[in-house]
XYZ file of C-alpha atoms in Angstrom:
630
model
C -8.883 -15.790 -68.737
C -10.808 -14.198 -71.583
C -14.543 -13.914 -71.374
C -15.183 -16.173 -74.218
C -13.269 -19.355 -72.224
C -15.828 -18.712 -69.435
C -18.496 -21.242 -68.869
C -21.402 -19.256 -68.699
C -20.418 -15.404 -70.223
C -19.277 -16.944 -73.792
C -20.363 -14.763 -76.617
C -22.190 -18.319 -78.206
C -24.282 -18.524 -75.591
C -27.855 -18.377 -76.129
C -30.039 -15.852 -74.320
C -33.240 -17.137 -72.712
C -36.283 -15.273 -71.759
C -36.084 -16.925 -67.848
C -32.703 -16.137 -67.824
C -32.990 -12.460 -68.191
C -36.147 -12.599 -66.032
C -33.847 -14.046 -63.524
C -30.996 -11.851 -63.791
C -33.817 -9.288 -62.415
C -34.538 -10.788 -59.855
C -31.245 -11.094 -58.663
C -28.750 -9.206 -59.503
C -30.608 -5.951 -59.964
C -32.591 -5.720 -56.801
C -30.183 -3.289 -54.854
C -29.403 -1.088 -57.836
C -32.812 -0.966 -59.114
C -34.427 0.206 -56.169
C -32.245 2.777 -55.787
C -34.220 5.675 -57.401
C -36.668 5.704 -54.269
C -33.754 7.644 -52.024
C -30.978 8.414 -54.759
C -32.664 12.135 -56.070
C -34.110 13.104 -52.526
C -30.501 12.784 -50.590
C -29.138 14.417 -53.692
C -31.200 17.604 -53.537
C -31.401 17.120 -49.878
C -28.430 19.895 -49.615
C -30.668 22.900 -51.592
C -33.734 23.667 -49.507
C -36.874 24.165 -51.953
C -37.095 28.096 -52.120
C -33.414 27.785 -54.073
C -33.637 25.197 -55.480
C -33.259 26.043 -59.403
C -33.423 24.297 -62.204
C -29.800 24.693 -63.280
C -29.458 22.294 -60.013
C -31.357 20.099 -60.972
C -30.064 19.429 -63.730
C -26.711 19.527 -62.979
C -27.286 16.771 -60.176
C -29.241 14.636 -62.717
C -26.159 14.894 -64.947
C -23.723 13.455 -62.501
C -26.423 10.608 -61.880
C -26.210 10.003 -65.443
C -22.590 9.878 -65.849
C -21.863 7.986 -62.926
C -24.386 5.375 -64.016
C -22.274 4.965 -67.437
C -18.877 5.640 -66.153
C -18.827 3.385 -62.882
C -21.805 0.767 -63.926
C -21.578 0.259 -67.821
C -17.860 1.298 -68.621
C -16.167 -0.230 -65.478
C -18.170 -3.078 -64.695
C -20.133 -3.778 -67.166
C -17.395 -3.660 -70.338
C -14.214 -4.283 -68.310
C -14.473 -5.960 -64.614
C -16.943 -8.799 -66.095
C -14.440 -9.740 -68.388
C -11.901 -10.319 -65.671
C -13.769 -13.849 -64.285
C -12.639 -16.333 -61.928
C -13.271 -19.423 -64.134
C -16.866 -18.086 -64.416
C -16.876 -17.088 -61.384
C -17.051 -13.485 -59.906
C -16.695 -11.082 -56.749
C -13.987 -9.243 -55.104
C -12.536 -12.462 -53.276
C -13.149 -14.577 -56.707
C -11.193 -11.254 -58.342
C -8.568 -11.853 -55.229
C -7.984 -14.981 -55.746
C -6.932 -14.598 -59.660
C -4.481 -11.823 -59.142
C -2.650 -13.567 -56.557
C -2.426 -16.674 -58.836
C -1.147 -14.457 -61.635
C 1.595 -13.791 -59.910
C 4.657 -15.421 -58.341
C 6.170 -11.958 -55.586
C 4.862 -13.477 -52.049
C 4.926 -9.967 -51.117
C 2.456 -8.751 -53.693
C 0.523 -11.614 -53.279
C 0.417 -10.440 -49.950
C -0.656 -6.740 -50.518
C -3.652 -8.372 -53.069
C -5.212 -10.474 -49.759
C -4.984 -6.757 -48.020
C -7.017 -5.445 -50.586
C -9.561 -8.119 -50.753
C -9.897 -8.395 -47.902
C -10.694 -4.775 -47.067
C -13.069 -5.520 -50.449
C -14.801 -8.019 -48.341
C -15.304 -6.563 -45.255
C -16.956 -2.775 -46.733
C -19.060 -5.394 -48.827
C -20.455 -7.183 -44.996
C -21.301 -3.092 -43.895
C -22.762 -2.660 -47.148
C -24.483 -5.662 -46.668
C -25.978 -4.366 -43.268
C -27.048 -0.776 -44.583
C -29.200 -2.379 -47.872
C -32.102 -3.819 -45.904
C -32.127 -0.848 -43.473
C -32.172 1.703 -45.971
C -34.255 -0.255 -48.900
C -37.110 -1.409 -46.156
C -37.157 1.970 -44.766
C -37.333 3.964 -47.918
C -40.369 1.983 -49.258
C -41.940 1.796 -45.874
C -41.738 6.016 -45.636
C -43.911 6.615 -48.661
C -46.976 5.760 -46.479
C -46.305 9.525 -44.885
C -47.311 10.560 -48.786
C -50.655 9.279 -48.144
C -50.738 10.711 -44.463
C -48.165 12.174 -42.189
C -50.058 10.983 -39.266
C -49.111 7.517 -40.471
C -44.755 7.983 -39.729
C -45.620 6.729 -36.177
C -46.121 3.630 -38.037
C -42.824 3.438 -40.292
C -40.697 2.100 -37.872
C -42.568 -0.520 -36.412
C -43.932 -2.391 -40.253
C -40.323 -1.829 -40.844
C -38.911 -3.979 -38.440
C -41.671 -6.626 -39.137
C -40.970 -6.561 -42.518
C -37.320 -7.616 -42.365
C -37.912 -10.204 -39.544
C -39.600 -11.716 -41.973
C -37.223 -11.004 -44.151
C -34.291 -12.841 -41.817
C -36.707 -15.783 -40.934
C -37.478 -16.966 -44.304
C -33.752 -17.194 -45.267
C -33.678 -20.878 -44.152
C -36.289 -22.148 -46.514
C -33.691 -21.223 -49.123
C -33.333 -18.285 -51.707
C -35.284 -20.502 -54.460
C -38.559 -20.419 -52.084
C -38.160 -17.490 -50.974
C -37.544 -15.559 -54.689
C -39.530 -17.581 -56.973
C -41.082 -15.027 -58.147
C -38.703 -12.161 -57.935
C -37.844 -11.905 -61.529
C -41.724 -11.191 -62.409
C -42.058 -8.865 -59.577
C -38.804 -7.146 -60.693
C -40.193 -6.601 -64.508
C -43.325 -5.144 -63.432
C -41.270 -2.639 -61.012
C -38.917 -1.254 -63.794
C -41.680 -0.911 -66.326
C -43.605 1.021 -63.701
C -40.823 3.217 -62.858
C -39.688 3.519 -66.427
C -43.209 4.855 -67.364
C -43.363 7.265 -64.169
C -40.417 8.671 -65.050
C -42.073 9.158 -68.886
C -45.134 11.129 -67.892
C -43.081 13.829 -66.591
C -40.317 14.246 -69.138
C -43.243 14.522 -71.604
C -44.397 17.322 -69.714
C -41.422 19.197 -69.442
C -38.932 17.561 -71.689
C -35.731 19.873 -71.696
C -34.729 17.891 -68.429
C -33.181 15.767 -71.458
C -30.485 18.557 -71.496
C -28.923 17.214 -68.237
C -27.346 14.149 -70.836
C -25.096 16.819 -71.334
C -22.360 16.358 -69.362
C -21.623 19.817 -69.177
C -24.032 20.770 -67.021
C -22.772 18.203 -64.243
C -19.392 19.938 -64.557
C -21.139 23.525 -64.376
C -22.940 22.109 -61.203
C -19.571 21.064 -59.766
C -17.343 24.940 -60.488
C -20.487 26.724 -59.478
C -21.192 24.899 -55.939
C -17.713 23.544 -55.265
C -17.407 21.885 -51.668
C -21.527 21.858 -51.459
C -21.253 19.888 -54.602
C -18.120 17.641 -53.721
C -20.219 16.529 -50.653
C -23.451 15.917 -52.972
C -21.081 13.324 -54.628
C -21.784 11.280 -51.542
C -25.682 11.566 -52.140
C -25.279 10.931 -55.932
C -23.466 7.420 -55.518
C -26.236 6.161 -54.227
C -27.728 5.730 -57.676
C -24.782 3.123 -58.583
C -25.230 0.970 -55.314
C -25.560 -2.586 -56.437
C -23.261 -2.222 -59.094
C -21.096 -4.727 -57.432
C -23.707 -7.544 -57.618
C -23.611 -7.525 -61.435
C -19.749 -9.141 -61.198
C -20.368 -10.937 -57.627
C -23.500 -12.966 -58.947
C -21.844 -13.446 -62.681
C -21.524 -17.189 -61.715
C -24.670 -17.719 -61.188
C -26.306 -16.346 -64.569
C -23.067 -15.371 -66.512
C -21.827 -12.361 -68.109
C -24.120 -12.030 -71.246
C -27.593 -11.918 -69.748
C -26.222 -9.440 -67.081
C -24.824 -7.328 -69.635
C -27.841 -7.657 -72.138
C -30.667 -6.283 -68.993
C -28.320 -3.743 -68.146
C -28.179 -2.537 -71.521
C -31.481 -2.743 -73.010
C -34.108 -2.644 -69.850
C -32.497 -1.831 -66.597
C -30.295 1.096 -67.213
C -32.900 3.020 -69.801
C -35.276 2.632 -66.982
C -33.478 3.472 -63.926
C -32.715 6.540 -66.232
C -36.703 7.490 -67.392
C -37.308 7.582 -63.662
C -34.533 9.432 -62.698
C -34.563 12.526 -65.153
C -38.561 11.537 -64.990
C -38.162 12.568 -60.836
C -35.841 15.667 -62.155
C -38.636 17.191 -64.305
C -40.865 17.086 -61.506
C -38.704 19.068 -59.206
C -38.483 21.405 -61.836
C -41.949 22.110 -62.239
C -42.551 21.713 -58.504
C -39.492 22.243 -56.072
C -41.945 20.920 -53.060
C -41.305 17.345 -54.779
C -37.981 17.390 -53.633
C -38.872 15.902 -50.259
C -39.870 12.595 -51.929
C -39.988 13.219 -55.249
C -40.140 9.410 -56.063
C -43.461 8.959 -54.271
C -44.818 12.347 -55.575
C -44.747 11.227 -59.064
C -47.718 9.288 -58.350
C -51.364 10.006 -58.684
C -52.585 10.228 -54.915
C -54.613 7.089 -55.089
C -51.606 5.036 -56.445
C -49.503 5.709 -53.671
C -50.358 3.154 -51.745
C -49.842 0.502 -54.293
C -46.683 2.107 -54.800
C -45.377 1.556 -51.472
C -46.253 -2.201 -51.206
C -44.783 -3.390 -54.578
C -41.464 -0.803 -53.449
C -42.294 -2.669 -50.182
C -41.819 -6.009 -52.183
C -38.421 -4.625 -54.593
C -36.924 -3.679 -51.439
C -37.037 -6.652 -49.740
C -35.687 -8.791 -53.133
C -32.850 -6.056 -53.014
C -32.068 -6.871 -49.597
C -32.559 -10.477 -50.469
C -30.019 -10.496 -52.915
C -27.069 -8.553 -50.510
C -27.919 -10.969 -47.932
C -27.171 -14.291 -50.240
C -23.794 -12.106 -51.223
C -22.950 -11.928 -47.770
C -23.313 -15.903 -47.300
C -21.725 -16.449 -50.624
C -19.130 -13.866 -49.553
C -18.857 -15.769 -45.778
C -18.142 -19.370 -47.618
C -15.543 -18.238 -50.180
C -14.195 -16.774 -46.931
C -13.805 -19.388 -45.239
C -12.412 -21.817 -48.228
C -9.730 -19.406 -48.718
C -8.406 -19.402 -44.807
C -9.882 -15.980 -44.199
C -12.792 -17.048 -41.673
C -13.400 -19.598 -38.993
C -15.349 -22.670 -40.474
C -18.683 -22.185 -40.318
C -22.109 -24.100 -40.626
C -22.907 -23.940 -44.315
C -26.501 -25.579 -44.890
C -27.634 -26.172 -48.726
C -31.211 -25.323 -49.565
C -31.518 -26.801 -52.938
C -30.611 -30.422 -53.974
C -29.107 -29.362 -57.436
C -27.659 -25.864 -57.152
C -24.579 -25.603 -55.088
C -25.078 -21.579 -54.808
C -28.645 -21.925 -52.733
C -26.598 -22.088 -49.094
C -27.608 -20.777 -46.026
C -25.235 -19.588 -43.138
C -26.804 -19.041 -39.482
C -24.279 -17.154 -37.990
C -23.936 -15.187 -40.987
C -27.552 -14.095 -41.288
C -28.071 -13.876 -36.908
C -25.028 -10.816 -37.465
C -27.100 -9.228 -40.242
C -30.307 -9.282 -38.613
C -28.996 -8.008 -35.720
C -27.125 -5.061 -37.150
C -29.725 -4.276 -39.464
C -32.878 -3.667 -36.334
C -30.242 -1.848 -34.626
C -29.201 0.412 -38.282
C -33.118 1.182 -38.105
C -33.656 2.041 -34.527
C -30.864 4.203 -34.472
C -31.565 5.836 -37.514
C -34.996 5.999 -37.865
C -35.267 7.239 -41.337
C -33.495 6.287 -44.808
C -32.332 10.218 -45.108
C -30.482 9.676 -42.230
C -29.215 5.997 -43.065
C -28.010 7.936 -46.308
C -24.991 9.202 -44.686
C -23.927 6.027 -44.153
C -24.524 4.020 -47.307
C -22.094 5.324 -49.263
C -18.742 4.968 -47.950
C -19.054 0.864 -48.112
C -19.701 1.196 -51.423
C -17.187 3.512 -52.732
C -14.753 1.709 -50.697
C -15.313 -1.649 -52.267
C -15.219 0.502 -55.799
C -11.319 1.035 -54.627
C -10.630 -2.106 -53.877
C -12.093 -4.120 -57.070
C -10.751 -1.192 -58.935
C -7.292 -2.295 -57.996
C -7.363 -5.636 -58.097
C -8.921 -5.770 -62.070
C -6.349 -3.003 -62.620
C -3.178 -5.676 -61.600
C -5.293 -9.151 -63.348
C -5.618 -6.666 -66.961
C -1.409 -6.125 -66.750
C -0.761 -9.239 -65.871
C -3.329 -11.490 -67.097
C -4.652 -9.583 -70.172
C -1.290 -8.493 -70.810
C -2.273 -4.795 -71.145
C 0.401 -2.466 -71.491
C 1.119 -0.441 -68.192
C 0.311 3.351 -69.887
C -3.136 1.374 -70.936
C -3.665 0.057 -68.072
C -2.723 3.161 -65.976
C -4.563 5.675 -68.317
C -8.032 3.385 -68.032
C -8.009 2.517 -64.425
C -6.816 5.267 -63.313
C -9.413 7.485 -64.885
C -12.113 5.177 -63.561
C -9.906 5.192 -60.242
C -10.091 9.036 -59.862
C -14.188 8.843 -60.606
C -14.154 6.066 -57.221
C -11.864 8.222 -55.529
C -13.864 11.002 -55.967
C -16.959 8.961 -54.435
C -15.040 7.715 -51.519
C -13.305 10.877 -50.569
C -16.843 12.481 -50.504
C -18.458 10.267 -48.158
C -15.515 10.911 -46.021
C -16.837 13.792 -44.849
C -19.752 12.340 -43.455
C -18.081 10.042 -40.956
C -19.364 11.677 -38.122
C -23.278 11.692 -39.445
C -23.209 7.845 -39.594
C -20.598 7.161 -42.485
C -18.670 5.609 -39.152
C -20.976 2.681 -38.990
C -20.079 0.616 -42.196
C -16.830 1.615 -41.678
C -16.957 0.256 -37.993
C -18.206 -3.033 -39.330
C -15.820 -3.448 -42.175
C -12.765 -2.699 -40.193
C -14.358 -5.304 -37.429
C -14.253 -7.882 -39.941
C -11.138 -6.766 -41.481
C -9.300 -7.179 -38.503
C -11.633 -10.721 -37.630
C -9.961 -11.772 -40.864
C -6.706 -10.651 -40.813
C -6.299 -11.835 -37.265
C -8.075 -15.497 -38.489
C -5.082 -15.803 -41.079
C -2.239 -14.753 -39.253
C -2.904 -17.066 -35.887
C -3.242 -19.741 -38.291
C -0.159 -18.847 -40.201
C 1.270 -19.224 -36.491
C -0.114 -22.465 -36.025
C 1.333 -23.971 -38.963
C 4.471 -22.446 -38.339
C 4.796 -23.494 -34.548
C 3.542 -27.448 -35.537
C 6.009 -27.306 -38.650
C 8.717 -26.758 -35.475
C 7.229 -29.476 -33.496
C 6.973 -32.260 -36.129
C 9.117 -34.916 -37.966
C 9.894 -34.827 -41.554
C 7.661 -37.253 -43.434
C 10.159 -38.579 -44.933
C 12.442 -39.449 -42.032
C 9.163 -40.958 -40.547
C 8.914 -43.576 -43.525
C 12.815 -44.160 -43.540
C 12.664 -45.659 -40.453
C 9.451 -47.640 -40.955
C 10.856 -50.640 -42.533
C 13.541 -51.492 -39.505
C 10.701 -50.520 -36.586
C 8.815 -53.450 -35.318
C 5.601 -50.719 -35.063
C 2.489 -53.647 -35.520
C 0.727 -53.139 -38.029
C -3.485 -53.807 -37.604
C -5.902 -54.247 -40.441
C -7.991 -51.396 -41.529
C -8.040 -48.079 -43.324
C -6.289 -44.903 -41.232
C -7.046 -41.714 -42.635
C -4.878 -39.013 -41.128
C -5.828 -35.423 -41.735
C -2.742 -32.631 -41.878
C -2.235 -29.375 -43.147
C 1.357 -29.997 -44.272
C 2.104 -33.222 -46.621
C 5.838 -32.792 -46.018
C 5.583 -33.628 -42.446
C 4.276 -36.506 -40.373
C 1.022 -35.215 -38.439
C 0.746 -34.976 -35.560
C -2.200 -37.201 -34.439
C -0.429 -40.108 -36.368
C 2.676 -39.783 -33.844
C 0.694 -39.300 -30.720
C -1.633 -42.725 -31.912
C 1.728 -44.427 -32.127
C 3.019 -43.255 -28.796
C -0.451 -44.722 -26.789
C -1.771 -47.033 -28.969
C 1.449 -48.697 -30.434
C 0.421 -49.712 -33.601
C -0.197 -48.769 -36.970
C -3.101 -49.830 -39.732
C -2.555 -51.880 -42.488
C -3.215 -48.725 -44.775
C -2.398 -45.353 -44.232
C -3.576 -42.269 -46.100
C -2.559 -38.698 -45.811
C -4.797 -36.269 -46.826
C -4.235 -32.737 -47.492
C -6.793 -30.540 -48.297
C -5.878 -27.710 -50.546
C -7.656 -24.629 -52.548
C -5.810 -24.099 -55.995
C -8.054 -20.362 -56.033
C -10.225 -21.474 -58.195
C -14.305 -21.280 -57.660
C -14.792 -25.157 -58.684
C -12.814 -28.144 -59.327
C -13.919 -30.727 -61.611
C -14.072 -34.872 -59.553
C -11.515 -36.018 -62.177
C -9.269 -32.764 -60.783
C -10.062 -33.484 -57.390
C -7.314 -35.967 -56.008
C -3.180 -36.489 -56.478
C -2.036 -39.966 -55.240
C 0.970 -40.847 -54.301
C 2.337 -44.046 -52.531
C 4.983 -43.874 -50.528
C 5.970 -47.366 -49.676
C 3.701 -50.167 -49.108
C 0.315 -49.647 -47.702
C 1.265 -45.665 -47.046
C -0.720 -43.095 -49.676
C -0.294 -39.431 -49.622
C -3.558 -38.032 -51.084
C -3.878 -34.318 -51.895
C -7.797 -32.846 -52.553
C -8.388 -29.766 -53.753
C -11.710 -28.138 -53.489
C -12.555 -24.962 -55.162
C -13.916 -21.477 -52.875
C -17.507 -21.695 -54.142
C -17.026 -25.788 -52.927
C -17.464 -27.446 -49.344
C -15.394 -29.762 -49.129
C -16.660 -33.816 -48.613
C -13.236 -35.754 -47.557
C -15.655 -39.447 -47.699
C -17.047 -38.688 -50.959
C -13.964 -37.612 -52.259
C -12.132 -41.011 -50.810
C -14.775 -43.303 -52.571
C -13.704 -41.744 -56.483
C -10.600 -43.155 -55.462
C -11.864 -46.536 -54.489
C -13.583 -46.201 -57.543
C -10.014 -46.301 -58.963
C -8.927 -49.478 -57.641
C -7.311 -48.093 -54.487
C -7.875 -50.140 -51.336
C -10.163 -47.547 -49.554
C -12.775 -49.391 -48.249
C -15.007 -46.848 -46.453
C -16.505 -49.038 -44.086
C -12.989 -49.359 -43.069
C -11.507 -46.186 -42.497
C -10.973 -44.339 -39.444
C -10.382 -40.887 -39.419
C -7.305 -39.279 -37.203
C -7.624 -35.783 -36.108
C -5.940 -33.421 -33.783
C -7.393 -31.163 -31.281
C -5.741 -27.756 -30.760
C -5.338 -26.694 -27.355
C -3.926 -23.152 -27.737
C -1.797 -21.538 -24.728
C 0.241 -18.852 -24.821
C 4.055 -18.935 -25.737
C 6.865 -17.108 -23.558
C 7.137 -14.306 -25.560
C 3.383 -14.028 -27.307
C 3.628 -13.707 -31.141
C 0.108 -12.268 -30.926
C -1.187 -9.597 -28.793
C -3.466 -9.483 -25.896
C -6.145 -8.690 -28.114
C -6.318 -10.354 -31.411
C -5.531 -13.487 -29.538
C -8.564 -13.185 -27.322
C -10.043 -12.356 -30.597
C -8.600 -15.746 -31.989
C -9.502 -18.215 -29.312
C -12.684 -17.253 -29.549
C -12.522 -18.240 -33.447
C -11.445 -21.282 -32.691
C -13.402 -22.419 -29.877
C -16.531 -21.514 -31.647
C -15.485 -22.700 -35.131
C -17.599 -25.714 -36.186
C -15.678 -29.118 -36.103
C -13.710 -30.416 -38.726
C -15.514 -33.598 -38.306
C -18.884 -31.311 -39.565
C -17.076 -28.826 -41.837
C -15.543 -32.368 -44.171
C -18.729 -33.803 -43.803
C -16.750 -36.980 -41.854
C -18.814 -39.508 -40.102
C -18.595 -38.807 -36.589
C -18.605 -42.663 -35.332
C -15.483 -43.075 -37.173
C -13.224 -40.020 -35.861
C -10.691 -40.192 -33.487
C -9.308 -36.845 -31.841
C -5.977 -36.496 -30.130
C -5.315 -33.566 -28.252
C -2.446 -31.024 -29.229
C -0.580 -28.133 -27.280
C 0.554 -25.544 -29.222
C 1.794 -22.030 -28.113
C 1.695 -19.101 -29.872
């Protein structure tokens, strides 16, 4: 789909001043908060009596040139062209390459790389408020060293808080974000002025020559400082994953003209410092500060750090609901926080796993040098992966040539590479942890699909042919009772299930019966007059099929009234609803091992109903138990 047939990123649309303010406050929390940690791990590998200036600048080169090449070229120009109906993210990006093309097979190896995309983005999602909180926290040892006693434990206050407020909804909580967000980059922007006044040739390091100077004069040193200077294009993801929300013009239009040429003041601003004092180097971000601003400084960093954990953490339940729509995740509780906007959700077990992970990331850490070692390789990994995946959707979908496509993504592919392969190396200093977690839910996910691939297989085995089922209605002398029966199965080929064992006990059959299938097309919404396909079968029997978008929950009673609406006899006050109950045990020869089945029963016994998850009445359910081996 081009960019100008998306709903929000059209070229026509009109840019508002709360729009951009928004756009802020969202999507460039993680990103723009990255200058308080980016420099210092960077020049973390030369110790202060050699460091010189040639280093300097070389490392502020390759911040420079990663900012344009991975942030503004890549995402920026290309990936937020490559929209989901509006709609963006690495699952969103998923989901429209595999519907671009017909090979099962590479639609398979597409849902590999998303989901590896999806699970690096949860351990990124774990590392943000660690290292963010931390890093703003730490400048208090600027004032006083004999205040570090203290980091840890406002820390850990700060993102309980943090976690606790998530249920009041991300309107409450970031109402005024956007404000808070303009006031940070003006103040960093101006920081970062003072000093390149003072000593101005740190301008040089635009240059890109002096990055690649850096790079033949250091060699391995400065292939592992590659993992250090990444950490100035965290967040980049967030401008395609929260493109829905705002679209792609705004986005584009703070990146160009506010965000990026102040990330960069403060960044070459931090540069000159170290120049003109090498001691800087240990926080150089804190040390560009008059003394009696510091503390300030730390509480509104304080503040920025929190919205740029804020805005990872409604990823990750944005992230856990497309998840789940497209078969990758258990069903989960989904609760919405605003009344009109369908993208203010809140997911319990989602943020309990992140809170969790995140006291632990802290304790063990301690610091956000050390939490460094681990940031990057999530990041870099999910570069790969929606690097890919826009590579396939511009040669199939755009209709690139393969040499363009090749020669473009490639390039930018070798630049991500590059990234990845140099956080690599620091696997063993903590780059193990996102990696731990993203492989964790890899596998969570992978296992999710494929026992539920079993389960449709095995009950596809088990069941009768729909339409041997009606064939032989006319000649049985099944009674037929008045009333609506709504019968719920994942296959509208076959007859489910629940509606033969209700026959075999109960010996009759309603007046009306509807099958309903609920299906997701991968798209992020579907329009109400998109939402249903009736057919009738023969008298009083209706095969419905709903489809409900990944950025959707599905509403199976709301979705049954349009049709009444219609003229079809679904009375709601009528209806009963037919489910079946899974009772897994295990088949003679196992199709799953030991493992990822324990792994899977415990999905499934802790998955929320489907009663709750289609937002069914419960008084008008009925469940009939099925055994199924796998």
């Amino acid at each position: 789909m081009s960019e100008s047939a998306t709903p929000h990123g059209s070229p026509g649309e009109k840019l508002r001043l709360a729009g951009l303010i928004g756009v802020l406050g969202v999507v460039y929390g993680d990103i723009g908060t990255s200058p308080l940690y980016a420099v210092q791990a960077s020049l973390s590998y030369f110790p202060g009596n050699k460091l010189q200036e040639s280093d300097v600048l070389g490392l502020l080169s390759l911040i420079f040139w990663a900012l344009i090449i991975t942030v503004t070229i890549k995402y920026v120009l290309l990936i937020m062209r490559a929209d989901n109906e509006g709609e963006g993210g690495t699952l969103s990006l998923m989901a429209l390459a595999q519907r671009v093309t017909q090979s099962d097979r590479t639609k398979w190896i597409i849902g590999i790389i998303g989901i590896c995309g999806a699970g690096l983005f949860f351990g990124d999602a774990t590392i943000t408020p660690a290292i963010s909180v931390l890093s703003a926290v730490e400048g208090m040892e600027v004032v006083s060293p004999g205040l570090k006693e203290f980091v840890l434990p406002i820390a850990i206050a700060v993102i309980l808080v943090l976690f606790f407020v998530q249920r009041f909804g991300t309107a409450r909580v970031g109402g005024a974000f956007g404000p808070i967000m303009v006031i940070w980059f003006v103040v960093i922007g101006a920081l970062g002025l003072h000093q390149i006044f003072i000593h101005p040739h740190v301008l040089r390091a635009l240059v890109p020559v002096y990055g690649a100077a850096f790079i033949m004069r250091h060699d391995l040193l400065a292939f592992i400082a590659l993992g250090s200077v990444v950490l100035a294009v965290t967040g980049a993801e967030a401008l395609y994953a929260d493109m829905g929300h705002f679209g792609a013009k705004p986005i584009r239009v703070s990146w160009l003209f506010f965000v990026l040429p102040c990330l960069l003041l403060n960044y070459f601003g931090q540069g000159a410092l170290v120049i003109r004092d090498p001691h800087a180097a240990s926080n150089p971000f804190f040390f560009l500060l008059p003394h009696a601003l510091v503390v300030p400084m730390v509480i509104l960093a304080t503040i920025a750090t929190v919205i740029a954990s804020q805005a990872v953490i409604s990823g990750a339940y944005s992230v856990a609901r497309q998840s789940t729509q497209l078969g990758l995740l258990p069903r989960m509780p989904i609760r919405y926080t605003n009344e009109t906007e369908q993208g203010q959700i809140y997911v319990p077990p989602v943020n309990s796993f992140l809170f969790v992970v995140v006291v632990l990331l802290v304790l063990g850490f301690g610091s956000s040098s050390a939490l460094a070692s681990a940031y990057g390789i999530a990041v870099t990994g999910t570069f790969l992966s929606t690097n890919a995946l826009a590579a396939f959707v511009y040669c199939r979908h755009f209709n690139w040539p393969l040499r363009r496509t090749v020669l473009v993504f490639g390039a930018i592919g070798l630049v991500d590479f590059a990234f990845f392969s140099s956080n690599v190396l620091k696997v063993f200093d903590g780059g193990w942890v996102p990696l731990a977690i993203g492989f964790s839910l890899i596998t969570v996910m992978t296992t999710w699909r494929r026992g539920r691939a079993l389960l449709h297989q095995r009950w596809q085995q088990d069941s009768l042919p729909l339409a041997s089922f009606l064939g032989r209605l006319p000649q049985s002398r099944i009674v037929r009772v008045p009333g609506v029966a709504v019968f719920m199965t994942g296959n509208p080929e076959y007859t489910p299930s629940s509606l033969l064992h209700n026959l075999k006990h109960n010996k009759v059959l309603h007046e009306t019966v509807v099958f309903v299938t609920v299906r997701n097309p991968g798209v992020p919404f579907v329009g109400d007059a998109r939402r249903a396909k009736v057919e009738e079968l023969s008298e009083g029997v209706y095969r419905v099929l709903l489809s409900f978008g990944f950025m959707e929950s599905p509403n199976i009673p709301r979705a049954l009234d349009l049709l009444r609406e219609q003229g079809l006899p679904f009375n709601p006050m009528q209806i009963s609803y037919f489910l079946g109950r899974e009772t897994i045990v295990a088949a003679t020869v196992p199709k799953l091992g030991f493992i990822r089945r324990a792994i899977f029963l415990f999905m499934l016994r802790n998955a929320i109903s489907a009663t709750e998850f289609f937002k069914i009445p419960s008084d008008r359910v009925v469940e009939l138990g099925v055994r199924i081996a796998i």
